[in-house]
Coordinates of C-alpha atoms and ligand atoms in Angstrom, one line a residue:
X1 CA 8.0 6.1 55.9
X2 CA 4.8 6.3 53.9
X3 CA 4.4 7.6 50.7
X4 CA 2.6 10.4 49.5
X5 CA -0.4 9.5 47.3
X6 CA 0.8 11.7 43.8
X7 CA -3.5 11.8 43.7
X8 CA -5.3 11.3 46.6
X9 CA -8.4 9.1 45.4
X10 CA -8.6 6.7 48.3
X11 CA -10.2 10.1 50.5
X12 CA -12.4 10.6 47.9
X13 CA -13.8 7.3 47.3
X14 CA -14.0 7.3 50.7
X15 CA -16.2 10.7 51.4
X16 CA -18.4 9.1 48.8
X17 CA -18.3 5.5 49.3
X18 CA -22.3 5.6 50.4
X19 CA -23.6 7.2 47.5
X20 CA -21.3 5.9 45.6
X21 CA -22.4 2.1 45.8
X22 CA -26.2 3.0 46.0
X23 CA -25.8 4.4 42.3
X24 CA -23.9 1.7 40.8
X25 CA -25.8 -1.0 42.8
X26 CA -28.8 0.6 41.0
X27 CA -27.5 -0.1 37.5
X28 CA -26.5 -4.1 38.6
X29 CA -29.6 -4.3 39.6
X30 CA -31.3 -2.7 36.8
X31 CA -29.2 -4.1 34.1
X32 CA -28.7 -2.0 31.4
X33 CA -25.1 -2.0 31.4
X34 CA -25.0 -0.2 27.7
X35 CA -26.8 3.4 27.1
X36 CA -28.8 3.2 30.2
X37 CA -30.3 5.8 32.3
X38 CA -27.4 7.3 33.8
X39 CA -25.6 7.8 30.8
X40 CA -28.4 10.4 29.7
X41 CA -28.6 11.9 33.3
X42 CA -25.3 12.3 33.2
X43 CA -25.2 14.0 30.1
X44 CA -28.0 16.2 31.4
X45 CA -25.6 17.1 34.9
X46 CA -22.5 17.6 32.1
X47 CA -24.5 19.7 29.6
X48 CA -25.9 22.0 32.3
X49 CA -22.5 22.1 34.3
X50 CA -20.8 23.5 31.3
X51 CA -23.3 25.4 29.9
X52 CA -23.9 24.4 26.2
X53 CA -26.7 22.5 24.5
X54 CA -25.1 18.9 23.9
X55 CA -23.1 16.7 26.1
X56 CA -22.3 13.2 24.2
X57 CA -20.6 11.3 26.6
X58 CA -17.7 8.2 25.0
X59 CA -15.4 5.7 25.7
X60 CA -12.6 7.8 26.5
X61 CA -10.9 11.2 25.9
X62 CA -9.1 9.4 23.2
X63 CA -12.2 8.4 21.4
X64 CA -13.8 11.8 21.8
X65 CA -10.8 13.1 20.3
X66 CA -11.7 10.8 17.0
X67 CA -15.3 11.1 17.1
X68 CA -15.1 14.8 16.9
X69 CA -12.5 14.9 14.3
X70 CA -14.1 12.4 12.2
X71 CA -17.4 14.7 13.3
X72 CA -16.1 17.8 11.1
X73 CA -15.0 15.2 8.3
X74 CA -11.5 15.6 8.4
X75 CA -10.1 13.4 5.9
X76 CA -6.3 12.0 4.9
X77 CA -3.9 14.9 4.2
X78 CA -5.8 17.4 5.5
X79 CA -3.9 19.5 8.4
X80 CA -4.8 20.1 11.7
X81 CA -3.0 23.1 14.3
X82 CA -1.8 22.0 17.2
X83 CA 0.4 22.3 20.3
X84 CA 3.8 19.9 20.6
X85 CA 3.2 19.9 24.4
X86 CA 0.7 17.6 25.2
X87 CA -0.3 13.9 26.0
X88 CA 0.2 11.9 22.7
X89 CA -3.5 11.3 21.7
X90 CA -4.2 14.5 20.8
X91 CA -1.5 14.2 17.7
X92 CA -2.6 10.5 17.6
X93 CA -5.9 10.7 16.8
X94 CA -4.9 13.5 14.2
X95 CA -2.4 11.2 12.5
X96 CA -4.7 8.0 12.4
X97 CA -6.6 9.0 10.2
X98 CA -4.1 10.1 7.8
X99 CA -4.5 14.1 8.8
X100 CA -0.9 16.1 9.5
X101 CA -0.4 17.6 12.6
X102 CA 0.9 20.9 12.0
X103 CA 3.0 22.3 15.4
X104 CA 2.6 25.9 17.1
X105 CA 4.8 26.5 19.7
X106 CA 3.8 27.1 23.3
X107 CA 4.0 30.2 25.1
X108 CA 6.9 29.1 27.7
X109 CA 5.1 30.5 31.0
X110 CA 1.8 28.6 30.5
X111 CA 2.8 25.7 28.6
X112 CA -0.3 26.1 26.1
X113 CA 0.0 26.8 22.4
X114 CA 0.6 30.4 21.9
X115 CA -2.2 31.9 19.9
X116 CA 0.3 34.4 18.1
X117 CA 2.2 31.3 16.8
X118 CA -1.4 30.0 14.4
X119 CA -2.1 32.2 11.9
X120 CA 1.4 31.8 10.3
X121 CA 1.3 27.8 10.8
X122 CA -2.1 28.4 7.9
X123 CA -2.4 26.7 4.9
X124 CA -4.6 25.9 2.0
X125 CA -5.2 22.3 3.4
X126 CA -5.9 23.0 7.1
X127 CA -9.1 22.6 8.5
X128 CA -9.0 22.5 12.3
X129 CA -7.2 23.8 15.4
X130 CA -6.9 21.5 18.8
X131 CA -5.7 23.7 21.2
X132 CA -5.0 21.5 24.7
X133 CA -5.9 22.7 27.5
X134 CA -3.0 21.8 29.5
X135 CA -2.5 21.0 33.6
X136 CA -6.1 22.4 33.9
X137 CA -5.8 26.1 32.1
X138 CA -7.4 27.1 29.1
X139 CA -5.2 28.8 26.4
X140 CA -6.6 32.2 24.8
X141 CA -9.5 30.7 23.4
X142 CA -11.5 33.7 22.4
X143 CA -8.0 35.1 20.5
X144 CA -8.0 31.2 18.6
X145 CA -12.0 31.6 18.2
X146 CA -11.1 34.6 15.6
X147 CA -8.0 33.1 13.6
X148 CA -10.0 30.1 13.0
X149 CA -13.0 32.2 12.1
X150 CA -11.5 34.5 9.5
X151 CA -9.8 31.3 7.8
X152 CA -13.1 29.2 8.1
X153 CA -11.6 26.5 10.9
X154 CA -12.9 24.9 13.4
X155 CA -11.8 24.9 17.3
X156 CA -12.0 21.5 19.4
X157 CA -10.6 22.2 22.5
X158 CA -9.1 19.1 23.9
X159 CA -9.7 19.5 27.4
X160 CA -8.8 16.4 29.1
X161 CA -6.8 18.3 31.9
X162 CA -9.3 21.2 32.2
X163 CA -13.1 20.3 32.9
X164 CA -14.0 22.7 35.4
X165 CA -11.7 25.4 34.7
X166 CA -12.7 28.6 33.7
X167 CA -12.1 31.1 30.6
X168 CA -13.5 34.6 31.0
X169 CA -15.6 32.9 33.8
X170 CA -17.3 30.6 30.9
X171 CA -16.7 27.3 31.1
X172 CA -14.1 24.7 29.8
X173 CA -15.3 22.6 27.1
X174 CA -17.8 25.3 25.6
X175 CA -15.5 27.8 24.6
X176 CA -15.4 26.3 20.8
X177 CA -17.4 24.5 18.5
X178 CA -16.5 21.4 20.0
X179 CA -14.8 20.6 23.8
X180 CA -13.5 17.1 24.9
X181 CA -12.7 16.0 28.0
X182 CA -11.5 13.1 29.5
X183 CA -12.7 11.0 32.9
X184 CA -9.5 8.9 33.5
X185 CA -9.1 8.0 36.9
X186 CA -6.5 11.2 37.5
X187 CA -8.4 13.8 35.6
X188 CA -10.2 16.6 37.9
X189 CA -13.4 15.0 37.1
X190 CA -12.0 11.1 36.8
X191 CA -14.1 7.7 37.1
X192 CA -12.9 4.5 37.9
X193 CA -12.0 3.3 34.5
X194 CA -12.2 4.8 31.1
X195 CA -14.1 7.6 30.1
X196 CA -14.8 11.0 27.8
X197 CA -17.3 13.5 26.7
X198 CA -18.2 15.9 24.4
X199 CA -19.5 19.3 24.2
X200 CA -21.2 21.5 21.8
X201 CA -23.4 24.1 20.8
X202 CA -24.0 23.0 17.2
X203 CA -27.0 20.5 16.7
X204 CA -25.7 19.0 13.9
X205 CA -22.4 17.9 15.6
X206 CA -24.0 16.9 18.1
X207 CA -25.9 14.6 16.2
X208 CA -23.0 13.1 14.0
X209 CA -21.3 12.2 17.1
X210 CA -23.7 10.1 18.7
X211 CA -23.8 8.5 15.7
X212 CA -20.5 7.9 14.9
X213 CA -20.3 6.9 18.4
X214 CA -22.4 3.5 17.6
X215 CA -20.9 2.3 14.7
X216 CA -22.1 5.0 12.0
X217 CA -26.0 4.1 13.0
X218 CA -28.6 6.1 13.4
X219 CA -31.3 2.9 13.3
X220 CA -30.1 0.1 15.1
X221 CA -28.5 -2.3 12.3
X222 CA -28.2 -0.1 9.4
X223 CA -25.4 2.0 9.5
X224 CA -25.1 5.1 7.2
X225 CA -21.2 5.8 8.3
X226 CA -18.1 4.3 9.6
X227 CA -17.9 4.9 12.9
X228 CA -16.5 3.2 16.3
X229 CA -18.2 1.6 19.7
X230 CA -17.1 4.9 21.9
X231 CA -20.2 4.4 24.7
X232 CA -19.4 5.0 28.2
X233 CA -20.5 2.4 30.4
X234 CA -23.6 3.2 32.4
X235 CA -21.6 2.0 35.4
X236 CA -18.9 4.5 35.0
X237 CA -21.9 7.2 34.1
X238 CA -23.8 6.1 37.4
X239 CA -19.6 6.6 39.5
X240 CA -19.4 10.0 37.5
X241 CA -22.9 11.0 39.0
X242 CA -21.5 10.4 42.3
X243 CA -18.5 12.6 41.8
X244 CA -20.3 15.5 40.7
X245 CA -21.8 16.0 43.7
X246 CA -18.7 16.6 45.2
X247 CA -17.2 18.1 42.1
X248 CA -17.6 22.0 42.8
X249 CA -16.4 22.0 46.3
X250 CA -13.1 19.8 44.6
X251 CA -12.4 23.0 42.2
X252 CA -12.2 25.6 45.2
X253 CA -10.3 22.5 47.0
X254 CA -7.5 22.6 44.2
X255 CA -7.6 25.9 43.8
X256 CA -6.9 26.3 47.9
X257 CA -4.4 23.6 47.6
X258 CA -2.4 25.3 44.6
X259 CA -2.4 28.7 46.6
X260 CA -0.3 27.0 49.7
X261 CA 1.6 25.3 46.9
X262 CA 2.4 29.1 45.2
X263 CA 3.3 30.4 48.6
X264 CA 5.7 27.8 50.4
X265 CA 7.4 27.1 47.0
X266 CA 8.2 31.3 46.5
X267 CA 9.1 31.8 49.9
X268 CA 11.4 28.2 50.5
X269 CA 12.5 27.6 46.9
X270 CA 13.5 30.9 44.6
X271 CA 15.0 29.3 41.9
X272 CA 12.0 27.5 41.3
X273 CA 9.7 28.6 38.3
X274 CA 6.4 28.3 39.5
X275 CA 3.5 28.0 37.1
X276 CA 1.7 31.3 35.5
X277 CA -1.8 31.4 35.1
X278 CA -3.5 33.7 33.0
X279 CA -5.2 36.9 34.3
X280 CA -7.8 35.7 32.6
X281 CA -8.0 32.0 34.0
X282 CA -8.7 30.2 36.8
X283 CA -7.2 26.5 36.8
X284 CA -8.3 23.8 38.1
X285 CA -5.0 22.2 38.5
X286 CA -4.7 18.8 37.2
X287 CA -1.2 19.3 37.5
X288 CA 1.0 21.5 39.7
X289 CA 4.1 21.6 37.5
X290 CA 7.0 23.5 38.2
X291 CA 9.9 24.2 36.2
X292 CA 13.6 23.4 37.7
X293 CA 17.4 22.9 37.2
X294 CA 18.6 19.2 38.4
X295 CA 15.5 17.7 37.3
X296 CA 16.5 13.9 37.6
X297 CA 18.5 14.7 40.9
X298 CA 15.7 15.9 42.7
X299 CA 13.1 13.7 41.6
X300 CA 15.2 11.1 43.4
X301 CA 15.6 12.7 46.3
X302 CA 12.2 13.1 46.7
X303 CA 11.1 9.5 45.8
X304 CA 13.9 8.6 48.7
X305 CA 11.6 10.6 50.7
X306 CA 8.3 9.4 49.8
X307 CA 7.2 11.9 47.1
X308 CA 6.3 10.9 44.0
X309 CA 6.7 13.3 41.0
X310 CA 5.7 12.6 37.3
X311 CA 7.3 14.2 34.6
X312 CA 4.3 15.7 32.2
X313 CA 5.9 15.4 29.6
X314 CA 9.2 13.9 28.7
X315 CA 9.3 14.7 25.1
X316 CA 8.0 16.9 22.7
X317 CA 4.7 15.1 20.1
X318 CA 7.0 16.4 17.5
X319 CA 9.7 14.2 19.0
X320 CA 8.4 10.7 19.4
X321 CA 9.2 8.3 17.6
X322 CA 5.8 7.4 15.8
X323 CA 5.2 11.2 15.0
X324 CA 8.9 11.2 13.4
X325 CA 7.8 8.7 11.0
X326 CA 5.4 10.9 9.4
X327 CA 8.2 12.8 8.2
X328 CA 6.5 16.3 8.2
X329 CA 8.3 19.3 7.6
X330 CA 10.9 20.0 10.3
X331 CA 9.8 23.1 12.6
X332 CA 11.7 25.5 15.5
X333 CA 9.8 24.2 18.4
X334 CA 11.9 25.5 21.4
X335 CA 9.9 26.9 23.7
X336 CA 8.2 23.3 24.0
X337 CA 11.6 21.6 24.0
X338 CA 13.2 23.5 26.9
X339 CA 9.4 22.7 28.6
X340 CA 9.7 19.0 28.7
X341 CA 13.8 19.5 29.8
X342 CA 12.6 21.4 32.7
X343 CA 9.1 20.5 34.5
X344 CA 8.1 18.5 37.4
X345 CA 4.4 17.8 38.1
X346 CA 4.2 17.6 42.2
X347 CA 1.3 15.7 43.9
X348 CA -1.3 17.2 43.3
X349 CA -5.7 16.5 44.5
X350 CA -8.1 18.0 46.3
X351 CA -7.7 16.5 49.7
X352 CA -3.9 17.4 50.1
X353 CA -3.4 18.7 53.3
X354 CA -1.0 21.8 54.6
X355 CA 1.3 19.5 56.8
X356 CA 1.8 16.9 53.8
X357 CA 2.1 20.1 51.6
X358 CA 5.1 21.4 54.0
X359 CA 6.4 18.4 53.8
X360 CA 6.5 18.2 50.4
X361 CA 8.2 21.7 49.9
X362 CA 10.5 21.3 52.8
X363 CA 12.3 18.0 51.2
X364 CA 11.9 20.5 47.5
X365 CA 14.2 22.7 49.3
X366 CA 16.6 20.5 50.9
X367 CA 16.8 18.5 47.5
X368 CA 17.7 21.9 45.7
X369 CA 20.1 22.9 48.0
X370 CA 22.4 19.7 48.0
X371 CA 22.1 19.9 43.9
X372 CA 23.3 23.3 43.4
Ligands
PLP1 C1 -5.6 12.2 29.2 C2 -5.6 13.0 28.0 C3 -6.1 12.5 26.8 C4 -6.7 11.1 26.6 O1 -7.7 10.8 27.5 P1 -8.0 9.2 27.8 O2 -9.3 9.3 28.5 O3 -6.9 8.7 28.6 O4 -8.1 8.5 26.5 C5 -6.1 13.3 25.7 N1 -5.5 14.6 25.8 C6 -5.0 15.0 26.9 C7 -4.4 16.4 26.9 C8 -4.9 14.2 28.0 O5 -4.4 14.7 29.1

């Protein structure tokens, strides 16, 4: 028996494999391993892709997470908005540098903060929002836009899971003054290593995190801030290049791939809570994640038969350990709680075939009907 690939990236690096190696044999062969060409034309390909002025690409979608929150200045005790539902950076990067992450609850069908939950979460010492973009939809960003406006905060969309989404039919990562993304391997747009990048409208920002992104300098050698080495490689710039010429045909990929997913699951597996997107979304699915009774039961079943699930996410930010030790005032999170009891992230890429996808859903059924 073989198993299921939970992301297919051996057919992609495959389909690209020649343009692939001419790019980044072009950079071993030109040497500039740090800040060189391709990180700019990259940039260039990013900023236009998305649609806003600035694209400042970084070491990771960790990094661009601190670079844009040390961007706005946000300093020790200040608080920050955001959702309990997430990958642990986005509350890590809040709390390292002393901030408070303040919790809004999700809205239970699409997993992302609900927008109705902010304004009440306000207080005299909050500066930002970081709505996530989570499993590649955007949350009502236009409805956060105007609660952060009237109390004078700003929006960075964390957008890790969603480059190449769409809001409104704009773009992912410039729906707010600032969008970061993230080019792990897994992400829609992934490289093959580490990788992030930011976007924005506003020159100034734009300008802060470049140089934050080298140390603080803005002349080699003297530096007028603290700040961190968050460059992406020009390798990894040169392998993103590649991708993005396959990138838009990907989307519709995922998107085809989600709709089989939506229609064998409703017609072979009732019980099972598919996910909701917005009527004013389109997702680009980094995650397919359904929500289920039996959890642990059925994720062995299907590992016995070669599909691999991932649990996104175990526990709540407000529930890890290291977030406990901050000892912030305790809040009625339970729409994110019963979330991380209940969903199941199936495989999930562009090149996932109908037959594997039957296949899939077939053993989805059998493994909820023996665990009734
Ligand atoms: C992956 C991810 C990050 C971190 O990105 P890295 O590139 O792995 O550092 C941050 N936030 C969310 C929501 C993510 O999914």
């Amino acid at each position: 028996m073989k198993t299921i690939p939970f992301n297919d990236l051996k057919t992609q690096y495959n389909s690209l494999k020649p343009i692939l190696l001419k790019r980044v044999e072009r950079v071993l062969e030109h040497g500039q391993y740090i800040m060189g060409p391709e990180v700019r034309e990259l940039e260039d390909v990013l900023s236009k892709y998305v649609g806003v002025k600035h694209c400042i690409t970084a070491s990771s979608g960790t990094d661009t997470l601190l670079l844009s929150l040390l961007a706005i200045g946000i300093q020790p005790g200040d608080e920050v908005i955001t959702t309990p539902f997430s990958y642990f950076a986005t509350v890590e990067m809040i709390a390292i540098i002393g901030a408070k992450p303040i919790f809004a609850d999700i809205d239970p069908k699409t997993f992302n903060i609900d927008a109705n939950k902010i304004a009440e979460k306000i207080s005299n010492r909050t500066k930002a929002i970081m709505p996530v973009s989570l499993f590649g939809q955007c949350p009502d960003m236009d409805h956060i836009n105007k609660i952060a406006k009237e109390h004078s905060l700003v929006v960075i969309e964390d957008a890790a899971q969603s480059f190449g989404a769409k809001y409104k039919d704009r773009n992912s990562c410039g729906l707010s003054d600032i969008g970061s993304t993230s080019f792990f391997p897994s992400k829609p747009l992934g490289g093959y290593g580490d990788g992030g990048a930011l976007f924005t409208n506003n020159d100034y920002l734009a300008e802060k995190m470049k140089q934050l992104r080298v140390h603080g300098q803005k002349k080699k050698y003297y530096h007028e801030k603290i700040g961190i080495n968050g460059r992406l490689d020009t390798i990894q710039a040169a392998i993103l290049l590649s991708k993005m010429e396959r990138f838009k045909g990907e989307v519709e990929k995922r998107e085809i791939v989600a709709s089989r997913y939506f229609s064998m699951i409703k017609e072979s597996c009732p019980t099972v809570v598919l996910p909701t997107i917005s009527s004013f979304n389109s997702s680009v699915f980094a995650q397919f994640t359904i929500s289920l009774d039996n959890r642990e039961k059925i994720i062995i079943y299907l590992k016995g038969k070669g599909i691999p699930t991932t649990i996104y996410y175990p526990i709540c930010l407000h529930e890890q350990e290291a977030i406990k030790k901050l000892k912030l005032p305790s809040t009625s999170l339970p729409n994110a709680e019963k979330a991380s009891k209940k969903v199941l992230s199936l495989p999930m890429s562009p090149d996932l075939d109908f037959e594997t996808q039957k296949y899939i859903v077939q053993n989805l059924r059998k493994a909820i009907e023996m665990n009734k």
